[in-house]
CSV table of C-alpha atoms in Angstrom, one decimal:
chain,number,residue,atom,x,y,z
A,1235,MET,CA,0.1,0.3,0.1
A,1236,LEU,CA,1.4,3.4,-0.9
A,1237,ASP,CA,1.7,6.4,1.4
A,1238,LEU,CA,-0.2,9.8,0.2
A,1239,SER,CA,3.4,11.5,-0.1
A,1240,GLU,CA,4.7,9.4,-3.1
A,1241,ASN,CA,2.1,11.6,-5.1
A,1242,VAL,CA,3.9,14.4,-6.6
A,1243,TYR,CA,1.1,16.9,-6.2
A,1244,ASN,CA,0.8,15.9,-2.4
A,1245,GLY,CA,4.4,16.2,-2.3
A,1246,GLY,CA,4.2,19.9,-2.8
A,1247,LEU,CA,1.2,20.6,-0.1
A,1248,SER,CA,1.4,21.7,3.3
A,1249,ARG,CA,0.4,19.0,6.1
A,1250,ASP,CA,-3.2,21.1,6.5
A,1251,GLU,CA,-3.6,21.3,2.6
A,1252,PRO,CA,-6.0,18.8,1.1
A,1253,LYS,CA,-4.4,15.6,-0.3
A,1254,PHE,CA,-4.7,13.8,-3.4
A,1255,LYS,CA,-6.6,10.4,-2.1
A,1256,LEU,CA,-5.2,6.9,-2.6
A,1257,TRP,CA,-7.3,5.2,-5.3
A,1258,ARG,CA,-9.0,2.2,-3.7
A,1259,SER,CA,-11.2,0.9,-6.0
A,1260,ALA,CA,-11.5,0.4,-9.7
A,1261,GLY,CA,-14.4,-0.4,-12.0
A,1262,LEU,CA,-12.7,-2.6,-14.8
A,1263,MET,CA,-15.3,-1.9,-17.9
A,1264,LEU,CA,-14.7,-4.9,-19.7
A,1265,THR,CA,-16.4,-3.6,-23.2
A,1266,TYR,CA,-18.5,-0.4,-24.2
A,1267,ARG,CA,-20.9,-3.0,-26.1
A,1268,CYS,CA,-24.2,-3.2,-24.3
A,1269,ASN,CA,-27.6,-4.6,-25.3
A,1270,ALA,CA,-29.1,-1.6,-23.9
A,1271,ALA,CA,-28.5,2.0,-25.0
A,1272,CYS,CA,-30.0,3.7,-22.1
A,1273,GLU,CA,-30.5,7.5,-21.7
A,1274,PHE,CA,-28.7,7.8,-18.4
A,1275,CYS,CA,-25.1,5.8,-19.4
A,1276,TYR,CA,-22.4,7.9,-18.1
A,1277,TYR,CA,-20.1,5.7,-20.6
A,1278,ASN,CA,-22.3,6.3,-23.9
A,1279,CYS,CA,-22.7,2.1,-23.9
A,1280,SER,CA,-24.7,0.7,-26.8
A,1281,PRO,CA,-25.2,-2.4,-28.8
A,1282,ALA,CA,-23.1,-0.4,-31.7
A,1283,LYS,CA,-20.0,-0.2,-29.4
A,1284,GLY,CA,-17.2,-2.7,-28.8
A,1285,GLY,CA,-13.7,-2.9,-27.6
A,1286,LEU,CA,-12.9,-6.0,-25.3
A,1287,MET,CA,-10.6,-5.4,-22.2
A,1288,PRO,CA,-7.5,-7.9,-22.8
A,1289,VAL,CA,-6.9,-10.5,-20.1
A,1290,GLU,CA,-3.6,-9.0,-19.3
A,1291,ILE,CA,-4.7,-5.2,-19.0
A,1292,CYS,CA,-7.1,-6.3,-16.7
A,1293,ILE,CA,-5.1,-8.5,-14.5
A,1294,ALA,CA,-2.3,-5.6,-14.5
A,1295,ALA,CA,-5.0,-3.0,-13.7
A,1296,TRP,CA,-5.8,-5.7,-10.7
A,1297,ARG,CA,-2.7,-6.1,-9.1
A,1298,SER,CA,-1.4,-2.0,-9.6
A,1299,LEU,CA,-4.7,-2.1,-7.1
A,1300,ARG,CA,-3.3,-4.2,-4.5
A,1301,THR,CA,0.2,-2.3,-4.8
A,1302,LEU,CA,-1.8,0.9,-4.4
A,1303,ALA,CA,-4.6,0.1,-1.9
A,1304,GLY,CA,-3.2,-3.1,-0.3
A,1305,ASP,CA,-5.7,-5.2,1.0
A,1306,GLU,CA,-8.1,-2.2,0.9
A,1307,ALA,CA,-8.2,-2.7,-3.0
A,1308,LYS,CA,-11.7,-3.3,-4.3
A,1309,ILE,CA,-12.2,-4.5,-7.9
A,1310,HIS,CA,-15.4,-4.6,-9.9
A,1311,LEU,CA,-16.2,-5.8,-13.3
A,1312,THR,CA,-18.6,-3.9,-15.3
A,1313,GLY,CA,-19.3,-2.5,-18.7
A,1314,GLY,CA,-21.5,-2.2,-21.0
A,1315,GLU,CA,-22.8,-5.5,-20.4
A,1316,PRO,CA,-20.1,-7.9,-19.1
A,1317,PHE,CA,-22.4,-10.8,-19.5
A,1318,LEU,CA,-22.4,-10.3,-23.7
A,1319,HIS,CA,-18.6,-11.6,-23.1
A,1320,TRP,CA,-19.1,-14.5,-20.6
A,1321,ASP,CA,-16.2,-16.7,-21.1
A,1322,HIS,CA,-13.7,-13.6,-21.4
A,1323,LEU,CA,-15.3,-12.8,-18.1
A,1324,VAL,CA,-14.7,-15.8,-16.4
A,1325,GLU,CA,-10.9,-16.4,-17.8
A,1326,ILE,CA,-10.4,-13.1,-16.5
A,1327,LEU,CA,-11.8,-14.4,-12.9
A,1328,ARG,CA,-9.7,-17.4,-13.1
A,1329,GLU,CA,-6.6,-15.9,-14.0
A,1330,GLY,CA,-6.9,-13.3,-11.0
A,1331,ARG,CA,-7.6,-16.6,-8.8
A,1332,LYS,CA,-4.9,-18.0,-10.0
A,1333,GLN,CA,-2.6,-15.2,-9.3
A,1334,GLY,CA,-3.6,-14.9,-5.9
A,1335,LEU,CA,-5.1,-11.3,-6.4
A,1336,GLY,CA,-8.0,-11.4,-3.8
A,1337,PRO,CA,-11.3,-11.7,-4.6
A,1338,VAL,CA,-13.1,-9.5,-7.1
A,1339,ASP,CA,-15.9,-7.4,-4.8
A,1340,MET,CA,-18.7,-7.2,-7.5
A,1341,VAL,CA,-19.9,-8.2,-10.9
A,1342,GLU,CA,-22.5,-6.0,-12.6
A,1343,THR,CA,-24.9,-6.8,-14.8
A,1344,ASN,CA,-28.5,-5.8,-16.5
A,1345,GLY,CA,-29.8,-9.3,-16.1
A,1346,PHE,CA,-31.1,-9.8,-19.5
A,1347,TRP,CA,-29.3,-13.5,-20.0
A,1348,ALA,CA,-31.4,-14.8,-17.4
A,1349,ARG,CA,-34.0,-17.1,-19.4
A,1350,ASN,CA,-34.3,-20.1,-17.4
A,1351,ASP,CA,-33.2,-21.3,-13.8
A,1352,GLN,CA,-30.9,-23.4,-15.2
A,1353,ILE,CA,-28.5,-20.8,-16.9
A,1354,VAL,CA,-28.6,-18.3,-13.9
A,1355,GLU,CA,-27.4,-21.3,-11.3
A,1356,ASP,CA,-25.2,-22.3,-13.6
A,1357,ARG,CA,-23.4,-19.0,-13.9
A,1358,LEU,CA,-23.9,-18.0,-10.6
A,1359,ASP,CA,-22.1,-21.0,-9.3
A,1360,VAL,CA,-19.2,-20.0,-11.6
A,1361,LEU,CA,-18.8,-16.5,-10.0
A,1362,LEU,CA,-19.4,-17.9,-6.5
A,1363,ALA,CA,-17.2,-20.8,-7.2
A,1364,LEU,CA,-14.2,-18.2,-8.1
A,1365,GLY,CA,-14.5,-15.6,-5.5
A,1366,VAL,CA,-17.0,-12.9,-6.2
A,1367,GLN,CA,-18.2,-11.3,-3.5
A,1368,ARG,CA,-21.0,-9.7,-5.1
A,1369,LEU,CA,-23.6,-9.2,-7.7
A,1370,LYS,CA,-25.0,-5.7,-8.5
A,1371,ILE,CA,-28.2,-6.1,-10.7
A,1372,SER,CA,-29.4,-2.9,-12.7
A,1373,VAL,CA,-32.8,-2.5,-12.5
A,1374,ASP,CA,-34.5,1.1,-13.2
A,1375,PRO,CA,-36.5,3.0,-16.1
A,1376,PHE,CA,-33.8,3.3,-18.2
A,1377,HIS,CA,-32.5,-0.5,-18.7
A,1378,GLN,CA,-36.2,-1.2,-18.4
A,1379,GLU,CA,-36.6,0.2,-22.1
A,1380,TYR,CA,-34.4,-2.1,-23.0
A,1381,VAL,CA,-34.2,-5.1,-20.9
A,1382,ASP,CA,-37.4,-7.7,-20.1
A,1383,ILE,CA,-37.7,-7.3,-16.2
A,1384,LYS,CA,-39.1,-10.8,-16.0
A,1385,PRO,CA,-35.5,-12.2,-16.4
A,1386,VAL,CA,-34.7,-9.5,-14.1
A,1387,TYR,CA,-37.0,-10.4,-11.1
A,1388,ARG,CA,-35.4,-14.2,-12.0
A,1389,LEU,CA,-31.9,-13.5,-11.3
A,1390,ALA,CA,-32.4,-11.0,-8.2
A,1391,ARG,CA,-34.6,-14.3,-6.7
A,1392,ILE,CA,-32.0,-17.0,-7.9
A,1393,ALA,CA,-28.9,-14.8,-6.6
A,1394,ALA,CA,-30.5,-14.2,-3.3
A,1395,GLU,CA,-30.9,-17.7,-2.6
A,1396,MET,CA,-27.3,-18.4,-3.9
A,1397,PHE,CA,-25.4,-15.7,-2.6
A,1398,GLY,CA,-27.7,-14.4,0.3
A,1399,PRO,CA,-29.6,-11.4,0.5
A,1400,ASP,CA,-26.7,-9.0,1.5
A,1401,ARG,CA,-24.4,-9.3,-1.4
A,1402,VAL,CA,-26.6,-8.9,-3.9
A,1403,LEU,CA,-27.6,-5.2,-4.8
A,1404,VAL,CA,-30.3,-3.9,-6.7
A,1405,ARG,CA,-29.8,-1.1,-8.4
A,1406,TRP,CA,-33.0,0.5,-8.1
A,1407,GLU,CA,-34.5,-2.2,-5.9
A,1408,LYS,CA,-38.0,-0.1,-5.5
A,1409,TYR,CA,-38.3,-0.8,-9.4
A,1410,LEU,CA,-38.5,-4.2,-8.7
A,1411,ASP,CA,-41.8,-3.9,-7.2
A,1412,ASP,CA,-42.9,-0.5,-9.1
A,1413,CYS,CA,-46.2,-1.3,-10.7
A,1414,GLY,CA,-45.3,1.0,-13.1
A,1415,LEU,CA,-42.3,-1.4,-14.2
A,1416,ARG,CA,-44.0,-4.9,-13.8
A,1417,PRO,CA,-45.4,-6.4,-16.6
A,1418,PRO,CA,-49.4,-7.3,-16.5
A,1419,VAL,CA,-49.8,-10.9,-15.8
A,1420,GLY,CA,-49.3,-12.8,-18.9
A,1421,ALA,CA,-48.0,-10.1,-20.6
A,1422,GLY,CA,-44.5,-10.1,-22.7
A,1423,GLY,CA,-41.9,-7.4,-22.7
A,1424,ASP,CA,-42.0,-4.5,-20.1
A,1425,MET,CA,-44.5,-1.7,-19.8
A,1426,ILE,CA,-41.6,1.4,-20.3
A,1427,ALA,CA,-41.0,0.2,-23.6
A,1428,ASP,CA,-44.4,0.9,-24.5
A,1429,CYS,CA,-44.7,4.1,-22.8
A,1430,GLY,CA,-45.7,7.4,-25.0
A,1431,LEU,CA,-42.4,9.7,-25.0
A,1432,ALA,CA,-44.2,12.1,-22.2
A,1433,GLN,CA,-45.2,9.6,-20.0
A,1434,ARG,CA,-41.6,8.2,-20.1
A,1435,ASP,CA,-40.0,11.5,-19.5
A,1436,ARG,CA,-42.2,12.0,-16.3
A,1437,LEU,CA,-40.6,8.3,-15.2
A,1438,TYR,CA,-37.0,9.6,-15.5
A,1439,MET,CA,-37.7,12.6,-13.9
A,1440,ASP,CA,-39.3,10.6,-10.9
A,1441,ALA,CA,-36.2,8.5,-11.6
A,1442,TYR,CA,-33.8,11.2,-11.1
A,1443,ARG,CA,-35.6,12.7,-8.2
A,1444,ASP,CA,-35.6,9.5,-6.4
A,1445,TYR,CA,-31.7,8.7,-7.1
A,1446,PRO,CA,-29.7,11.8,-8.5
A,1447,PHE,CA,-27.1,10.8,-10.9
A,1448,ARG,CA,-24.4,12.7,-12.3
A,1449,LEU,CA,-25.5,14.2,-15.5
A,1450,ASN,CA,-22.2,13.1,-18.0
A,1451,GLY,CA,-22.3,10.5,-21.0
A,1452,ARG,CA,-25.4,10.1,-22.6
A,1453,ALA,CA,-27.3,11.8,-19.8
A,1454,ALA,CA,-25.8,15.2,-20.4
A,1455,GLY,CA,-28.3,14.7,-23.3
A,1456,HIS,CA,-32.1,14.3,-23.6
A,1457,LEU,CA,-32.0,13.6,-19.6
A,1458,ALA,CA,-30.3,16.5,-18.9
A,1459,GLY,CA,-32.3,18.7,-21.4
A,1460,LEU,CA,-35.5,17.8,-18.9
A,1461,LEU,CA,-33.5,19.1,-16.0
A,1462,ALA,CA,-31.8,22.4,-17.4
A,1463,SER,CA,-32.8,25.6,-15.7
A,1464,LYS,CA,-29.3,27.5,-15.2
A,1465,PRO,CA,-27.4,29.9,-17.3
A,1466,VAL,CA,-24.4,29.1,-18.2
A,1467,GLU,CA,-23.3,32.1,-15.5
A,1468,ALA,CA,-24.1,30.2,-12.6
A,1469,PHE,CA,-21.7,27.7,-12.9
A,1470,ARG,CA,-18.8,30.6,-12.8
A,1471,GLY,CA,-16.0,29.7,-10.1
A,1472,MET,CA,-17.6,26.4,-9.6
A,1473,ASN,CA,-14.6,24.3,-9.8
A,1474,CYS,CA,-13.7,20.5,-9.6
A,1475,VAL,CA,-10.6,20.0,-7.6
A,1476,ALA,CA,-12.4,18.3,-4.7
A,1477,GLY,CA,-13.8,15.9,-6.8
A,1478,PHE,CA,-10.7,15.0,-8.9
A,1479,LEU,CA,-8.5,14.8,-5.2
A,1480,GLY,CA,-11.3,13.2,-3.2
A,1481,ALA,CA,-12.1,10.4,-6.0
A,1482,LYS,CA,-11.4,7.3,-4.0
A,1483,GLY,CA,-11.4,5.1,-7.3
A,1484,VAL,CA,-11.2,5.0,-11.3
A,1485,HIS,CA,-12.9,3.6,-14.1
A,1486,ILE,CA,-11.0,1.9,-16.7
A,1487,ASP,CA,-11.8,1.3,-20.2
A,1488,PRO,CA,-11.4,-1.5,-22.5
A,1489,TYR,CA,-8.4,0.5,-24.2
A,1490,GLY,CA,-6.9,0.8,-20.6
A,1491,ASN,CA,-8.0,4.6,-20.6
A,1492,VAL,CA,-8.0,5.6,-16.9
A,1493,PHE,CA,-11.0,7.9,-16.1
A,1494,SER,CA,-11.8,9.2,-12.3
A,1495,GLY,CA,-14.3,8.5,-10.6
A,1496,THR,CA,-17.3,8.7,-13.0
A,1497,CYS,CA,-16.0,11.5,-15.1
A,1498,SER,CA,-16.2,9.5,-18.0
A,1499,GLY,CA,-14.3,11.0,-21.5
A,1500,ILE,CA,-11.5,12.6,-19.0
A,1501,ILE,CA,-8.4,10.4,-19.6
A,1502,VAL,CA,-6.3,10.8,-16.6
A,1503,GLY,CA,-4.0,8.2,-17.9
A,1504,ASN,CA,-3.5,4.8,-20.0
A,1505,ILE,CA,-2.7,1.6,-18.4
A,1506,GLY,CA,-1.5,0.0,-21.4
A,1507,GLN,CA,1.3,3.1,-21.7
A,1508,THR,CA,2.1,3.2,-17.7
A,1509,PRO,CA,1.5,1.3,-14.6
A,1510,LEU,CA,-1.7,2.3,-12.6
A,1511,GLU,CA,0.0,3.0,-9.3
A,1512,GLU,CA,2.7,5.2,-11.2
A,1513,ILE,CA,-0.4,7.1,-13.2
A,1514,TRP,CA,-1.6,7.9,-9.3
A,1515,LYS,CA,2.1,8.7,-8.4
A,1516,ALA,CA,2.6,11.3,-11.2
A,1517,PHE,CA,-0.9,12.9,-11.2
A,1518,GLN,CA,-0.7,16.7,-10.8
A,1519,PRO,CA,-4.0,18.6,-12.0
A,1520,ALA,CA,-1.4,21.4,-13.6
A,1521,GLN,CA,-0.2,19.1,-16.0
A,1522,ILE,CA,-2.8,17.5,-17.4
A,1523,GLY,CA,-4.6,19.8,-20.1
A,1524,ILE,CA,-8.2,20.3,-19.4
A,1525,VAL,CA,-8.0,18.9,-15.9
A,1526,ARG,CA,-6.2,22.0,-15.1
A,1527,VAL,CA,-8.9,23.8,-15.9
A,1528,LEU,CA,-11.3,22.2,-14.5
A,1529,CYS,CA,-9.6,21.9,-11.0
A,1530,GLU,CA,-8.8,25.7,-11.5
A,1531,GLU,CA,-12.3,27.5,-12.9
A,1532,GLY,CA,-14.5,24.6,-13.2
A,1533,PRO,CA,-16.4,23.8,-16.7
A,1534,TYR,CA,-17.2,27.4,-17.2
A,1535,GLY,CA,-13.3,27.7,-18.0
A,1536,LEU,CA,-13.7,26.0,-20.8
A,1537,LEU,CA,-16.2,28.3,-22.3
A,1538,GLU,CA,-14.0,30.5,-23.8
A,1539,LYS,CA,-12.1,28.4,-26.0
A,1540,ALA,CA,-15.3,26.6,-27.4
A,1541,GLU,CA,-16.7,29.8,-28.2
A,1542,SER,CA,-13.6,30.5,-30.3
A,1543,LEU,CA,-14.3,27.5,-32.3
A,1544,GLY,CA,-18.1,28.6,-32.5
A,1545,TYR,CA,-19.6,27.0,-29.9
A,1546,GLU,CA,-23.1,28.1,-29.0
A,1547,LYS,CA,-24.5,28.5,-25.3
A,1548,LEU,CA,-27.6,26.8,-24.8
A,1549,PRO,CA,-30.2,28.6,-23.2
A,1550,ALA,CA,-29.9,26.4,-19.8
A,1551,TYR,CA,-28.0,23.7,-18.2
A,1552,ALA,CA,-29.1,21.2,-15.9
A,1553,ASP,CA,-25.6,21.5,-13.7
A,1554,LYS,CA,-22.1,21.6,-14.5
A,1555,CYS,CA,-21.5,18.1,-15.2
A,1556,HIS,CA,-23.9,19.1,-17.7
A,1557,LEU,CA,-21.8,21.7,-18.7
A,1558,CYS,CA,-18.7,20.0,-18.8
A,1559,THR,CA,-20.0,17.3,-21.0
A,1560,HIS,CA,-21.4,19.4,-23.5
A,1561,LEU,CA,-18.7,21.6,-24.0
A,1562,ARG,CA,-16.5,18.7,-24.2
A,1563,GLN,CA,-18.6,17.4,-27.0
A,1564,PHE,CA,-17.6,20.1,-29.0
A,1565,LEU,CA,-14.5,20.3,-28.1
A,1566,PHE,CA,-13.8,16.5,-28.8
A,1567,GLU,CA,-16.0,17.4,-32.4
A,1568,HIS,CA,-13.5,19.7,-33.4
A,1569,GLY,CA,-10.0,17.9,-32.5
A,1570,GLN,CA,-9.2,19.5,-29.3
A,1571,ASP,CA,-7.2,18.0,-26.6
A,1572,VAL,CA,-7.5,14.4,-28.0
A,1573,SER,CA,-5.0,13.0,-25.5
A,1574,VAL,CA,-7.7,14.0,-22.6
A,1575,ILE,CA,-10.9,14.5,-24.1
A,1576,GLY,CA,-11.7,10.6,-25.5
A,1577,PRO,CA,-11.8,8.1,-26.4
A,1578,ALA,CA,-14.4,8.4,-29.3
A,1579,ASP,CA,-16.8,5.9,-27.6
A,1580,CYS,CA,-17.8,8.2,-24.9
A,1581,TYR,CA,-18.8,11.1,-27.7
A,1582,MET,CA,-20.3,9.1,-30.2
């Protein structure tokens, strides 16, 4: 486990100044491919996307996180939808076990694959045998536009029996019992997919009020537009330094790109080029392109550059993540800061 003083930024601070925290968790995005294209997806995943994290890259990230955080390291396997690549997921788990890297904290899925009891039992048996600690199931109005709720009920029920209820996380659990999501008896499919646009938007708004989420990635599109109420000037001086310094973990995409926390599309390093612990040691906001601007001025600091290239302000924004994503989308489309604003999967 590393000491905070081993980071170059921290080394120049006084004892009382806020330090850059250790990364203790890593979400390994096995793929951008997903059978869904949820309106709130931070990473713009969809059936049209691709990428598949090589086993060796996954294992390298896993090992590096243990170097960083020791026994406190928590790895979770996510996507996209990792169960679209079931055999690859199993290969990663087996290799991690073979190399003694400790258990995977969590595997995430939307449950689309739970077609019958047998396939669920067989796959959960494998996950348990390979040391997976928890299963996270995505359940919400956004996923249920694409995923029939009936397999999700099946997966949640059997997982609770096999893992134990305390080791199954249902995101968001209330929607399993929400009459607005439950299919009528004898009906196929799910009611969300059959809603009119106005009714669907109301469900989106209700979901946001119940469980606020970050408005980046695809969420900065239609959803953020529903919530937008503040002029761009409202975000002047709202910087992101606390978010970057206080992030307790990272997400790593199939190509090795490292994102701080859930700030998708802002690359702070690549583990195919530099080990994760070395990226952490060298992290210094003032030296990473737009990260310096975000830490000093916030997304508003990107506005002048974008406007010089023809950016037109929206009448209103929902929050600073919406503003940040909208500006970065524009900068990406104009080929700006390509080493940091990327990859294309997050913006197309």
